[in-house]
CSV table of C-alpha atoms in Angstrom, one decimal:
chain,number,residue,atom,x,y,z
A,30,UNK,CA,0.0,0.2,-0.3
A,31,UNK,CA,1.3,3.3,-1.3
A,32,UNK,CA,1.9,6.0,1.3
A,33,UNK,CA,0.2,8.4,-1.4
A,34,UNK,CA,-2.6,6.8,-2.3
A,35,UNK,CA,-6.0,8.3,-1.2
A,36,UNK,CA,-7.1,4.4,0.6
A,37,UNK,CA,-3.7,4.7,2.8
A,38,UNK,CA,-4.0,8.7,3.5
A,39,UNK,CA,-7.8,7.9,4.1
A,40,UNK,CA,-6.9,4.8,6.2
A,41,UNK,CA,-4.5,6.1,8.5
A,42,UNK,CA,-6.2,8.7,9.3
A,43,UNK,CA,-9.7,6.8,10.2
A,44,UNK,CA,-7.6,4.8,11.9
A,45,UNK,CA,-6.2,7.7,14.1
A,46,UNK,CA,-9.2,9.0,14.9
A,47,UNK,CA,-10.7,5.7,15.7
A,48,UNK,CA,-8.1,5.6,18.5
A,49,UNK,CA,-8.3,9.1,19.3
A,50,UNK,CA,-11.9,9.1,19.9
A,51,UNK,CA,-11.0,5.1,21.7
A,52,UNK,CA,-8.9,6.5,24.4
A,53,UNK,CA,-11.2,9.8,25.0
A,54,UNK,CA,-14.1,7.8,25.5
A,55,UNK,CA,-12.2,5.1,27.4
A,56,UNK,CA,-11.2,8.0,29.4
A,57,UNK,CA,-14.1,9.8,29.7
A,58,UNK,CA,-16.8,6.5,30.9
A,59,UNK,CA,-13.5,6.1,33.6
A,60,UNK,CA,-13.9,9.5,34.8
A,61,UNK,CA,-17.7,9.5,34.2
A,62,UNK,CA,-17.7,5.8,36.4
A,63,UNK,CA,-15.5,7.0,39.0
A,64,UNK,CA,-17.3,10.2,39.9
A,65,UNK,CA,-20.3,8.3,40.0
A,66,UNK,CA,-19.4,5.8,41.7
A,67,UNK,CA,-18.8,9.1,44.1
A,68,UNK,CA,-21.7,10.2,44.2
A,69,UNK,CA,-23.3,7.1,45.0
A,70,UNK,CA,-21.1,5.9,48.0
A,71,UNK,CA,-21.1,9.8,49.6
A,72,UNK,CA,-25.3,9.7,48.8
A,73,UNK,CA,-25.7,6.5,50.8
A,74,UNK,CA,-23.0,7.3,53.4
A,75,UNK,CA,-24.0,10.8,53.4
A,76,UNK,CA,-25.6,10.6,57.0
A,77,UNK,CA,-23.7,8.4,58.7
A,78,UNK,CA,-22.2,11.1,60.6
A,79,UNK,CA,-25.1,12.5,61.7
A,80,UNK,CA,-26.0,8.6,63.0
A,81,UNK,CA,-23.2,8.4,65.1
A,82,UNK,CA,-22.4,11.5,66.2
A,83,UNK,CA,-26.1,11.2,67.4
A,84,UNK,CA,-25.8,7.6,69.1
A,85,UNK,CA,-22.6,7.8,70.7
A,86,UNK,CA,-21.5,9.7,73.2
A,87,UNK,CA,-17.6,11.3,71.7
A,88,UNK,CA,-17.7,14.6,74.5
A,89,UNK,CA,-17.6,14.0,77.9
A,90,UNK,CA,-18.2,17.3,80.5
A,91,UNK,CA,-17.7,19.6,78.0
A,92,UNK,CA,-14.1,17.9,76.7
A,93,UNK,CA,-13.3,15.4,74.2
A,94,UNK,CA,-13.4,11.3,75.3
A,95,UNK,CA,-10.4,10.9,73.1
A,96,UNK,CA,-10.1,7.1,74.3
A,97,UNK,CA,-13.8,6.8,74.1
A,98,UNK,CA,-13.2,8.3,70.3
A,99,UNK,CA,-9.8,5.8,69.7
A,100,UNK,CA,-12.3,2.4,70.9
A,101,UNK,CA,-15.1,3.5,68.7
A,102,UNK,CA,-12.7,5.0,65.2
A,103,UNK,CA,-10.5,1.6,65.8
A,104,UNK,CA,-14.4,-0.6,66.1
A,105,UNK,CA,-16.1,1.3,63.2
A,106,UNK,CA,-12.9,1.3,60.7
A,107,UNK,CA,-12.8,-2.7,61.2
A,108,UNK,CA,-16.4,-2.7,60.6
A,109,UNK,CA,-15.3,-1.1,57.3
A,110,UNK,CA,-11.4,-0.4,56.3
A,111,UNK,CA,-12.2,1.8,53.3
A,112,UNK,CA,-13.1,4.6,56.2
A,113,UNK,CA,-11.0,6.8,58.2
A,114,UNK,CA,-12.7,9.4,61.1
A,115,UNK,CA,-11.6,12.7,62.0
A,116,UNK,CA,-13.0,14.6,65.2
A,117,UNK,CA,-12.2,18.1,64.1
A,118,UNK,CA,-12.8,21.4,67.0
A,119,UNK,CA,-14.8,23.8,65.9
A,120,UNK,CA,-11.6,25.7,63.2
A,121,UNK,CA,-11.0,22.5,61.6
A,122,UNK,CA,-8.3,21.6,63.5
A,123,UNK,CA,-7.9,17.4,63.9
A,124,UNK,CA,-8.4,16.7,67.2
A,125,UNK,CA,-8.8,12.4,67.5
A,126,UNK,CA,-8.2,9.8,64.7
A,127,UNK,CA,-7.0,6.4,64.7
A,128,UNK,CA,-3.7,5.9,62.7
A,129,UNK,CA,-0.3,4.8,62.9
A,130,UNK,CA,2.2,7.8,64.2
A,131,UNK,CA,3.2,10.0,60.9
A,132,UNK,CA,0.5,9.0,58.7
A,133,UNK,CA,-1.8,11.9,59.3
A,134,UNK,CA,-0.2,14.8,57.6
A,135,UNK,CA,-3.0,17.3,57.6
A,136,UNK,CA,-3.8,19.8,61.6
A,137,UNK,CA,-6.0,21.0,59.8
A,138,UNK,CA,-9.7,20.6,57.5
A,139,UNK,CA,-10.8,22.8,54.8
A,140,UNK,CA,-13.9,24.1,56.5
A,141,UNK,CA,-15.5,25.4,53.7
A,142,UNK,CA,-16.1,22.5,52.3
A,143,UNK,CA,-18.2,20.6,54.8
A,144,UNK,CA,-19.9,23.8,55.7
A,145,UNK,CA,-21.6,23.4,51.6
A,146,UNK,CA,-22.1,19.7,53.1
A,147,UNK,CA,-24.0,20.7,55.9
A,148,UNK,CA,-26.1,22.9,53.8
A,149,UNK,CA,-27.2,20.6,51.3
A,150,UNK,CA,-24.5,21.5,48.7
A,151,UNK,CA,-24.8,18.9,45.7
A,152,UNK,CA,-22.8,16.1,45.5
A,153,UNK,CA,-20.7,14.8,45.2
A,154,UNK,CA,-18.3,17.7,47.4
A,155,UNK,CA,-14.7,16.5,48.3
A,156,UNK,CA,-13.1,17.7,50.8
A,157,UNK,CA,-9.2,17.7,52.4
A,158,UNK,CA,-7.7,14.0,52.7
A,159,UNK,CA,-5.7,14.5,56.4
A,160,UNK,CA,-3.2,11.5,54.8
A,161,UNK,CA,-2.6,12.4,51.8
A,162,UNK,CA,-2.8,16.5,51.4
A,163,UNK,CA,-2.4,17.0,48.1
A,164,UNK,CA,-5.6,15.0,46.9
A,165,UNK,CA,-9.4,15.5,48.0
A,166,UNK,CA,-11.6,12.7,48.8
A,167,UNK,CA,-15.9,12.4,49.8
A,168,UNK,CA,-16.2,12.7,52.8
A,169,UNK,CA,-19.9,12.5,55.3
A,170,UNK,CA,-19.3,15.1,58.0
A,171,UNK,CA,-21.7,15.9,61.0
A,172,UNK,CA,-20.9,18.6,63.7
A,173,UNK,CA,-20.9,17.8,67.9
A,174,UNK,CA,-23.0,19.6,70.0
A,175,UNK,CA,-22.5,19.7,73.8
A,176,UNK,CA,-25.1,21.3,75.4
A,177,UNK,CA,-26.7,22.8,72.9
A,178,UNK,CA,-23.5,24.5,72.0
A,179,UNK,CA,-20.7,23.2,69.3
A,180,UNK,CA,-17.8,21.9,69.8
A,181,UNK,CA,-16.5,20.3,66.7
A,182,UNK,CA,-17.5,18.1,64.0
A,183,UNK,CA,-17.5,14.6,63.1
A,184,UNK,CA,-15.3,14.2,60.1
A,185,UNK,CA,-15.5,10.7,58.1
A,186,UNK,CA,-13.1,10.1,55.1
A,187,UNK,CA,-15.2,7.6,53.0
A,188,UNK,CA,-12.9,6.4,50.4
A,189,UNK,CA,-9.4,6.3,52.0
A,190,UNK,CA,-5.7,4.4,51.7
A,191,UNK,CA,-7.8,1.2,51.6
A,192,UNK,CA,-10.0,2.2,49.1
A,193,UNK,CA,-7.8,3.8,47.4
A,194,UNK,CA,-5.5,1.5,47.5
A,195,UNK,CA,-8.0,-1.9,45.7
A,196,UNK,CA,-9.5,0.6,43.7
A,197,UNK,CA,-5.9,1.0,41.4
A,198,UNK,CA,-5.2,-2.9,42.0
A,199,UNK,CA,-9.2,-2.7,39.7
A,200,UNK,CA,-6.9,-2.3,36.2
A,201,UNK,CA,-5.6,-6.1,37.4
A,202,UNK,CA,-8.9,-7.0,37.8
A,203,UNK,CA,-11.6,-9.9,35.5
A,204,UNK,CA,-14.2,-7.2,34.6
A,205,UNK,CA,-12.0,-4.4,34.3
A,206,UNK,CA,-9.7,-6.7,32.0
A,207,UNK,CA,-13.0,-8.0,30.4
A,208,UNK,CA,-14.3,-4.3,29.4
A,209,UNK,CA,-11.3,-3.3,28.4
A,210,UNK,CA,-11.5,-6.2,26.0
A,211,UNK,CA,-14.7,-5.8,24.9
A,212,UNK,CA,-13.8,-2.3,24.0
A,213,UNK,CA,-10.8,-3.0,22.3
A,214,UNK,CA,-12.6,-5.7,20.2
A,215,UNK,CA,-15.4,-3.1,19.4
A,216,UNK,CA,-12.6,-0.3,18.0
A,217,UNK,CA,-10.7,-2.9,16.2
A,218,UNK,CA,-13.7,-4.2,14.9
A,219,UNK,CA,-14.8,-0.7,13.6
A,220,UNK,CA,-11.8,0.0,12.2
A,221,UNK,CA,-12.3,-3.0,10.1
A,222,UNK,CA,-15.6,-2.0,9.0
A,223,UNK,CA,-14.5,1.3,8.2
A,224,UNK,CA,-11.4,0.6,6.1
A,225,UNK,CA,-13.6,-2.0,4.3
A,226,UNK,CA,-16.0,0.8,3.0
A,227,UNK,CA,-13.2,3.3,2.3
A,228,UNK,CA,-11.9,0.0,0.5
A,229,UNK,CA,-15.2,-0.2,-1.6
A,230,UNK,CA,-15.2,3.4,-2.2
A,231,UNK,CA,-11.3,4.3,-3.2
A,232,UNK,CA,-11.9,0.9,-5.6
A,233,UNK,CA,-14.1,2.7,-7.4
A,234,UNK,CA,-11.7,5.6,-7.7
A,235,UNK,CA,-8.6,3.8,-8.9
A,236,UNK,CA,-10.8,2.3,-11.5
A,237,UNK,CA,-11.6,5.8,-12.7
A,238,UNK,CA,-8.5,6.5,-12.4
A,239,UNK,CA,-7.0,3.6,-14.5
A,240,UNK,CA,-9.4,4.9,-17.6
A,241,UNK,CA,-8.5,8.7,-17.4
A,242,UNK,CA,-5.0,7.3,-17.3
A,243,UNK,CA,-5.9,4.9,-20.4
A,244,UNK,CA,-7.2,7.4,-22.2
A,245,UNK,CA,-4.6,9.5,-21.8
A,246,UNK,CA,-2.0,6.8,-23.2
A,247,UNK,CA,-1.9,6.8,-27.2
A,248,UNK,CA,-0.9,3.1,-26.9
A,249,UNK,CA,-5.4,2.5,-26.8
A,250,UNK,CA,-6.5,5.3,-29.0
A,251,UNK,CA,-8.1,7.2,-26.6
A,252,UNK,CA,-10.5,4.8,-26.0
A,253,UNK,CA,-12.8,4.5,-22.9
A,254,UNK,CA,-13.2,1.5,-21.3
A,255,UNK,CA,-14.9,3.1,-18.3
A,256,UNK,CA,-15.6,-0.1,-15.7
A,257,UNK,CA,-19.3,-1.6,-15.6
A,258,UNK,CA,-19.3,-0.5,-11.4
A,259,UNK,CA,-19.1,3.4,-12.1
A,260,UNK,CA,-22.1,3.4,-14.4
A,261,UNK,CA,-24.3,1.1,-11.9
A,262,UNK,CA,-23.7,3.9,-9.4
A,263,UNK,CA,-25.9,7.3,-9.4
A,264,UNK,CA,-23.3,8.4,-6.9
A,265,UNK,CA,-20.9,11.6,-6.6
A,266,UNK,CA,-18.0,8.7,-8.4
A,267,UNK,CA,-21.0,7.5,-10.8
A,268,UNK,CA,-21.8,11.6,-12.1
A,269,UNK,CA,-17.6,11.8,-11.8
A,270,UNK,CA,-17.8,9.1,-14.4
A,271,UNK,CA,-20.3,10.2,-16.4
A,272,UNK,CA,-19.2,13.4,-16.8
A,273,UNK,CA,-15.7,12.1,-18.0
A,274,UNK,CA,-17.2,9.7,-20.3
A,275,UNK,CA,-19.1,13.3,-21.7
A,276,UNK,CA,-16.4,14.5,-22.1
A,277,UNK,CA,-14.9,12.4,-23.2
A,278,UNK,CA,-17.0,11.4,-26.4
A,279,UNK,CA,-16.6,15.0,-26.6
A,280,UNK,CA,-12.8,15.0,-27.0
A,281,UNK,CA,-12.7,12.1,-29.2
A,282,UNK,CA,-15.9,14.3,-31.4
A,283,UNK,CA,-13.2,16.9,-31.7
A,284,UNK,CA,-10.4,14.9,-32.2
A,285,UNK,CA,-11.8,13.3,-35.3
A,286,UNK,CA,-13.6,16.2,-36.2
A,287,UNK,CA,-10.1,18.2,-36.1
A,288,UNK,CA,-7.8,15.6,-37.8
A,289,UNK,CA,-10.9,15.6,-40.7
A,290,UNK,CA,-10.1,18.9,-40.8
A,291,UNK,CA,-6.8,18.7,-41.4
A,292,UNK,CA,-7.6,15.7,-43.7
A,293,UNK,CA,-9.4,18.4,-45.3
A,294,UNK,CA,-6.7,20.6,-45.2
A,295,UNK,CA,-4.4,19.0,-46.7
A,296,UNK,CA,-6.4,17.3,-49.8
A,297,UNK,CA,-7.6,21.2,-50.5
A,298,UNK,CA,-4.0,22.4,-50.4
A,299,UNK,CA,-3.2,19.6,-52.6
A,300,UNK,CA,-6.5,21.1,-54.9
A,301,UNK,CA,-5.2,24.3,-54.9
A,302,UNK,CA,-1.7,23.0,-56.1
A,303,UNK,CA,-3.4,21.2,-59.1
A,304,UNK,CA,-5.5,24.2,-59.6
A,305,UNK,CA,-2.4,26.9,-59.5
A,306,UNK,CA,-0.2,24.4,-61.6
A,307,UNK,CA,-2.4,23.9,-64.5
A,308,UNK,CA,-2.3,28.2,-65.2
A,309,UNK,CA,0.9,29.0,-63.8
A,310,UNK,CA,2.4,26.1,-66.3
A,311,UNK,CA,0.7,27.6,-69.7
A,312,UNK,CA,1.2,31.3,-68.2
A,313,UNK,CA,4.7,30.3,-68.5
A,314,UNK,CA,5.3,28.9,-71.2
A,315,UNK,CA,3.6,31.0,-73.2
A,316,UNK,CA,6.3,33.8,-71.9
A,317,UNK,CA,9.3,31.2,-72.7
A,318,UNK,CA,7.7,31.3,-76.1
A,319,UNK,CA,7.6,35.0,-76.8
A,320,UNK,CA,10.9,35.2,-74.8
A,321,UNK,CA,12.7,32.5,-77.1
A,322,UNK,CA,11.0,33.3,-80.6
A,323,UNK,CA,10.0,37.0,-80.3
A,324,UNK,CA,11.9,37.8,-83.7
A,325,UNK,CA,10.8,35.1,-85.2
A,326,UNK,CA,6.6,35.4,-83.7
A,327,UNK,CA,3.8,37.7,-85.3
A,328,UNK,CA,2.5,40.7,-83.4
A,329,UNK,CA,-0.8,39.6,-84.2
A,330,UNK,CA,1.1,36.1,-82.5
A,331,UNK,CA,2.9,37.6,-79.5
A,332,UNK,CA,-0.7,39.8,-78.7
A,333,UNK,CA,-2.8,36.4,-78.8
A,334,UNK,CA,0.2,34.7,-76.5
A,335,UNK,CA,0.3,37.5,-74.4
A,336,UNK,CA,-3.7,37.7,-73.9
A,337,UNK,CA,-3.2,34.1,-73.0
A,338,UNK,CA,-0.8,34.7,-69.8
A,339,UNK,CA,-3.3,37.3,-69.1
A,340,UNK,CA,-6.0,35.7,-68.5
A,341,UNK,CA,-3.6,32.4,-67.0
A,342,UNK,CA,-2.4,35.0,-64.7
A,343,UNK,CA,-5.7,36.3,-63.6
A,344,UNK,CA,-6.8,32.9,-62.7
A,345,UNK,CA,-4.0,33.0,-60.6
A,346,UNK,CA,-5.0,35.8,-59.0
A,347,UNK,CA,-8.6,35.0,-58.5
A,348,UNK,CA,-7.4,31.5,-56.7
A,349,UNK,CA,-5.4,32.9,-53.9
A,350,UNK,CA,-7.7,36.1,-53.8
A,351,UNK,CA,-10.6,33.3,-52.6
A,352,UNK,CA,-8.0,31.2,-51.5
A,353,UNK,CA,-7.1,34.4,-48.5
A,354,UNK,CA,-10.7,35.1,-48.4
A,355,UNK,CA,-11.4,31.5,-47.0
A,356,UNK,CA,-8.5,32.0,-44.7
A,357,UNK,CA,-9.8,34.9,-43.0
A,358,UNK,CA,-13.5,33.5,-42.6
A,359,UNK,CA,-12.2,30.6,-41.1
A,360,UNK,CA,-10.1,31.8,-38.6
A,361,UNK,CA,-12.8,34.6,-37.4
A,362,UNK,CA,-10.3,37.6,-38.4
A,363,UNK,CA,-13.4,39.0,-39.7
A,364,UNK,CA,-17.5,39.7,-38.3
A,365,UNK,CA,-20.0,40.4,-39.7
A,366,UNK,CA,-20.5,44.2,-40.0
A,367,UNK,CA,-24.9,43.8,-39.1
A,368,UNK,CA,-26.7,47.0,-40.6
A,369,UNK,CA,-30.3,46.9,-41.6
A,370,UNK,CA,-31.0,47.0,-45.4
A,371,UNK,CA,-33.3,46.2,-48.4
A,372,UNK,CA,-31.8,43.9,-49.6
A,373,UNK,CA,-34.1,43.5,-53.1
A,374,UNK,CA,-32.2,46.6,-53.7
A,375,UNK,CA,-29.0,45.0,-53.6
A,376,UNK,CA,-30.6,41.9,-55.6
A,377,UNK,CA,-30.9,44.4,-57.9
A,378,UNK,CA,-28.0,45.9,-57.7
A,379,UNK,CA,-25.6,42.8,-58.0
A,380,UNK,CA,-27.6,41.6,-60.8
A,381,UNK,CA,-27.2,44.7,-62.7
A,382,UNK,CA,-23.0,43.9,-62.0
A,383,UNK,CA,-23.7,40.9,-64.2
A,384,UNK,CA,-25.9,42.5,-67.2
A,385,UNK,CA,-23.5,42.6,-69.9
A,386,UNK,CA,-22.1,39.2,-68.7
A,387,UNK,CA,-25.3,37.4,-69.4
A,388,UNK,CA,-26.6,39.5,-72.4
A,389,UNK,CA,-23.2,38.1,-73.9
A,390,UNK,CA,-24.3,34.6,-73.1
A,391,UNK,CA,-27.6,35.7,-73.8
A,392,UNK,CA,-29.2,34.1,-70.3
A,393,UNK,CA,-32.0,35.7,-69.0
A,394,UNK,CA,-31.0,37.2,-65.3
A,395,UNK,CA,-34.6,38.0,-63.9
A,396,UNK,CA,-35.9,38.6,-60.7
A,397,UNK,CA,-39.0,39.1,-58.7
A,398,UNK,CA,-40.2,40.0,-55.7
A,399,UNK,CA,-43.5,39.4,-53.5
A,400,UNK,CA,-44.7,42.7,-52.1
A,401,UNK,CA,-43.8,44.2,-48.6
A,402,UNK,CA,-40.3,42.1,-47.7
A,403,UNK,CA,-39.1,43.9,-45.2
A,404,UNK,CA,-35.5,45.0,-44.2
A,405,UNK,CA,-32.8,42.5,-43.1
A,406,UNK,CA,-29.9,42.4,-40.7
A,407,UNK,CA,-26.5,42.0,-41.6
A,408,UNK,CA,-23.7,42.2,-43.6
A,409,UNK,CA,-24.5,44.2,-46.4
A,410,UNK,CA,-20.7,43.5,-48.4
A,411,UNK,CA,-20.9,40.1,-47.3
A,412,UNK,CA,-24.3,38.9,-48.5
A,413,UNK,CA,-23.4,40.8,-51.8
A,414,UNK,CA,-20.7,38.5,-51.9
A,415,UNK,CA,-23.2,35.4,-51.7
A,416,UNK,CA,-25.0,36.6,-53.8
A,417,UNK,CA,-22.2,37.3,-56.4
A,418,UNK,CA,-20.5,33.7,-55.8
A,419,UNK,CA,-24.0,32.0,-56.9
A,420,UNK,CA,-24.3,34.3,-59.4
A,421,UNK,CA,-22.0,33.7,-60.7
A,422,UNK,CA,-21.5,30.0,-60.3
A,423,UNK,CA,-24.6,30.0,-62.1
A,424,UNK,CA,-23.9,32.5,-65.2
A,425,UNK,CA,-21.0,30.3,-65.6
A,426,UNK,CA,-23.0,27.0,-66.0
A,427,UNK,CA,-26.4,28.1,-67.6
A,428,UNK,CA,-26.2,27.5,-71.3
A,429,UNK,CA,-27.6,30.0,-74.6
A,430,UNK,CA,-31.1,31.2,-74.0
A,431,UNK,CA,-31.0,29.8,-70.0
A,432,UNK,CA,-32.3,31.4,-67.1
A,433,UNK,CA,-31.3,33.0,-63.5
A,434,UNK,CA,-33.6,33.2,-61.2
A,435,UNK,CA,-33.4,35.4,-58.2
A,436,UNK,CA,-36.7,35.2,-56.1
A,437,UNK,CA,-37.4,36.2,-52.3
A,438,UNK,CA,-40.2,35.7,-49.7
A,439,UNK,CA,-41.1,35.8,-46.2
A,440,UNK,CA,-39.9,32.3,-44.0
A,441,UNK,CA,-42.0,33.6,-40.9
A,442,UNK,CA,-42.0,35.8,-38.5
A,443,UNK,CA,-38.6,36.5,-38.4
A,444,UNK,CA,-37.2,36.0,-41.8
A,445,UNK,CA,-36.2,36.1,-45.3
A,446,UNK,CA,-35.8,33.2,-48.2
A,447,UNK,CA,-33.5,34.0,-50.8
A,448,UNK,CA,-33.4,31.5,-53.6
A,449,UNK,CA,-31.1,31.5,-57.0
A,450,UNK,CA,-31.7,29.0,-59.6
A,451,UNK,CA,-30.8,28.5,-63.2
A,452,UNK,CA,-31.6,26.0,-65.7
A,453,UNK,CA,-28.4,24.4,-66.4
A,454,UNK,CA,-27.7,21.2,-66.1
A,455,UNK,CA,-27.3,20.5,-62.2
A,456,UNK,CA,-26.0,18.6,-59.9
A,457,UNK,CA,-26.2,15.0,-59.4
A,458,UNK,CA,-28.2,13.7,-56.3
A,459,UNK,CA,-24.7,12.3,-55.0
A,460,UNK,CA,-22.2,15.1,-55.0
A,461,UNK,CA,-25.2,16.9,-53.3
A,462,UNK,CA,-24.8,16.5,-49.4
A,463,UNK,CA,-20.7,17.3,-49.9
A,464,UNK,CA,-21.1,19.9,-52.4
A,465,UNK,CA,-20.4,22.5,-49.2
A,466,UNK,CA,-17.5,20.3,-48.2
A,467,UNK,CA,-13.9,21.0,-48.8
A,468,UNK,CA,-13.2,17.0,-50.1
A,469,UNK,CA,-16.1,17.5,-52.7
A,470,UNK,CA,-15.7,15.7,-55.3
A,471,UNK,CA,-16.6,18.5,-57.4
A,472,UNK,CA,-13.0,19.0,-56.5
A,473,UNK,CA,-11.7,16.3,-57.6
A,474,UNK,CA,-12.9,15.9,-61.3
A,475,UNK,CA,-11.7,17.1,-64.8
A,476,UNK,CA,-13.8,19.7,-65.8
A,477,UNK,CA,-15.8,20.0,-61.9
A,478,UNK,CA,-19.0,22.0,-61.6
A,479,UNK,CA,-20.6,24.4,-59.3
A,480,UNK,CA,-17.2,22.8,-57.0
A,481,UNK,CA,-14.7,25.7,-56.5
A,482,UNK,CA,-14.0,27.5,-52.7
A,483,UNK,CA,-16.7,30.1,-53.8
A,484,UNK,CA,-19.3,28.2,-52.3
A,485,UNK,CA,-17.3,27.0,-49.6
A,486,UNK,CA,-17.2,30.8,-48.6
A,487,UNK,CA,-20.7,31.3,-49.4
A,488,UNK,CA,-21.2,29.3,-46.7
A,489,UNK,CA,-18.6,30.3,-43.9
A,490,UNK,CA,-20.0,33.7,-44.5
A,491,UNK,CA,-23.6,32.6,-44.0
A,492,UNK,CA,-22.7,30.9,-41.0
A,493,UNK,CA,-21.0,34.1,-39.5
A,494,UNK,CA,-24.9,35.1,-39.8
A,495,UNK,CA,-26.4,32.5,-38.1
A,496,UNK,CA,-27.7,31.1,-41.4
A,497,UNK,CA,-27.6,27.7,-43.4
A,498,UNK,CA,-27.4,27.1,-47.1
A,499,UNK,CA,-29.1,24.3,-49.5
A,500,UNK,CA,-28.4,23.1,-52.3
A,501,UNK,CA,-31.5,21.3,-54.0
A,502,UNK,CA,-30.7,19.5,-58.0
A,503,UNK,CA,-32.0,16.9,-60.0
A,504,UNK,CA,-29.5,16.4,-62.7
A,505,UNK,CA,-30.5,18.5,-65.9
A,506,UNK,CA,-33.3,20.5,-64.5
A,507,UNK,CA,-30.6,22.7,-62.9
A,508,UNK,CA,-30.2,23.5,-59.3
A,509,UNK,CA,-31.6,25.9,-56.6
A,510,UNK,CA,-29.6,27.3,-53.6
A,511,UNK,CA,-31.8,28.7,-51.3
A,512,UNK,CA,-30.4,30.9,-47.8
A,513,UNK,CA,-32.6,33.1,-44.9
A,514,UNK,CA,-31.8,36.3,-43.5
A,515,UNK,CA,-33.3,37.7,-40.4
A,516,UNK,CA,-35.3,40.1,-40.0
A,517,UNK,CA,-35.1,41.1,-36.4
A,518,UNK,CA,-31.3,42.2,-34.8
A,519,UNK,CA,-29.6,40.0,-32.9
A,520,UNK,CA,-29.0,40.0,-29.3
């Protein structure tokens, strides 16, 4: 048993408390028993001195009859050797006693306890012991009167030297040893029961500690194997085990999420590297061709090569800008600057930006609003970016003669639905669940559609606004993107 363990500390503390408590209770019981015994003896012998003083003449012709006193005291001490008799004067001075020379070492007894005894004070009362000046013992006393005048006191020590000698030998007595054995057995039984109870309690704590240590061990992979005994209890240890289980489940889920995000970032970096490699290689090839063959190319060919290089550099710049924007949104460097505005006017402005491009492709952009659409609370620049991404995607993949529709409707008393749909080729049903994820198959397929970083940026912007975006599509029937904006100010 390690001294640093909780069980060893509790056990040692409990054992010390048991011993201390047993010693205190034993001492208090012994003192209480002794005082109770003395109280009983003094109550039983309260009238002893009065009885002797009234039935045996201790004074003769106004003086003490020492011979009669000595004979009486000797007879009484033979009958009851535990008591000692003393004859006192009116000031407490010792006049007569029956004891060997030198045994009585006091010449006077204090009268205050005697007066209290005669006045009926509560017992036990203790007075001076003439044979032992340093101790006080229970007594019985009565005044001595001659012709009605008090001439002294009869003072009886009820527990004399003989009694004290026998009382000291009681430690070796059978009854006392039996009582001590019973008390020690009770304390030992209590100690064993307490240690067993503490072992049962700390065993569960040890099991929980081992579980936590195992969870921290890299070799276990964070797998939690909780002791069944911990699940069956509803006390504090059971609640602690349940809380730890919930905590480990959350930590495990968060670790899986972080790992998944890390893997997605790696895949995105690989995909972006591939995306960058193609325009960079093309741009590098055209520029190297211009550099090597500038004297053999016509002005028209040189212009064509430069146009291709510029377009590729624009693609690289656009992709780099999207990466930078997505990184800022994901690390929460950007916060929405919420303001109240008309989403109808914003849609009209964004649609107007694409009118020239749409007319070149012969694609119609129409905006349909219900009447009385309320103002919304959002970051107008971020929502403009969302609409731009969605309309740009729709315009890119809507064939000539197609249509892009933007619709507004009331979601409920606190929101407005925005829907952007097109008449393009649509998105396969199996790709919809992962459309807004980094590892979307659309980003990894050649000639991918609707799988760029624009949708990730759109989703993150709406998440910052407490909203979500949904995609609905049937391949060959166009794509539909919907999201909501609040009409009430955020808390």
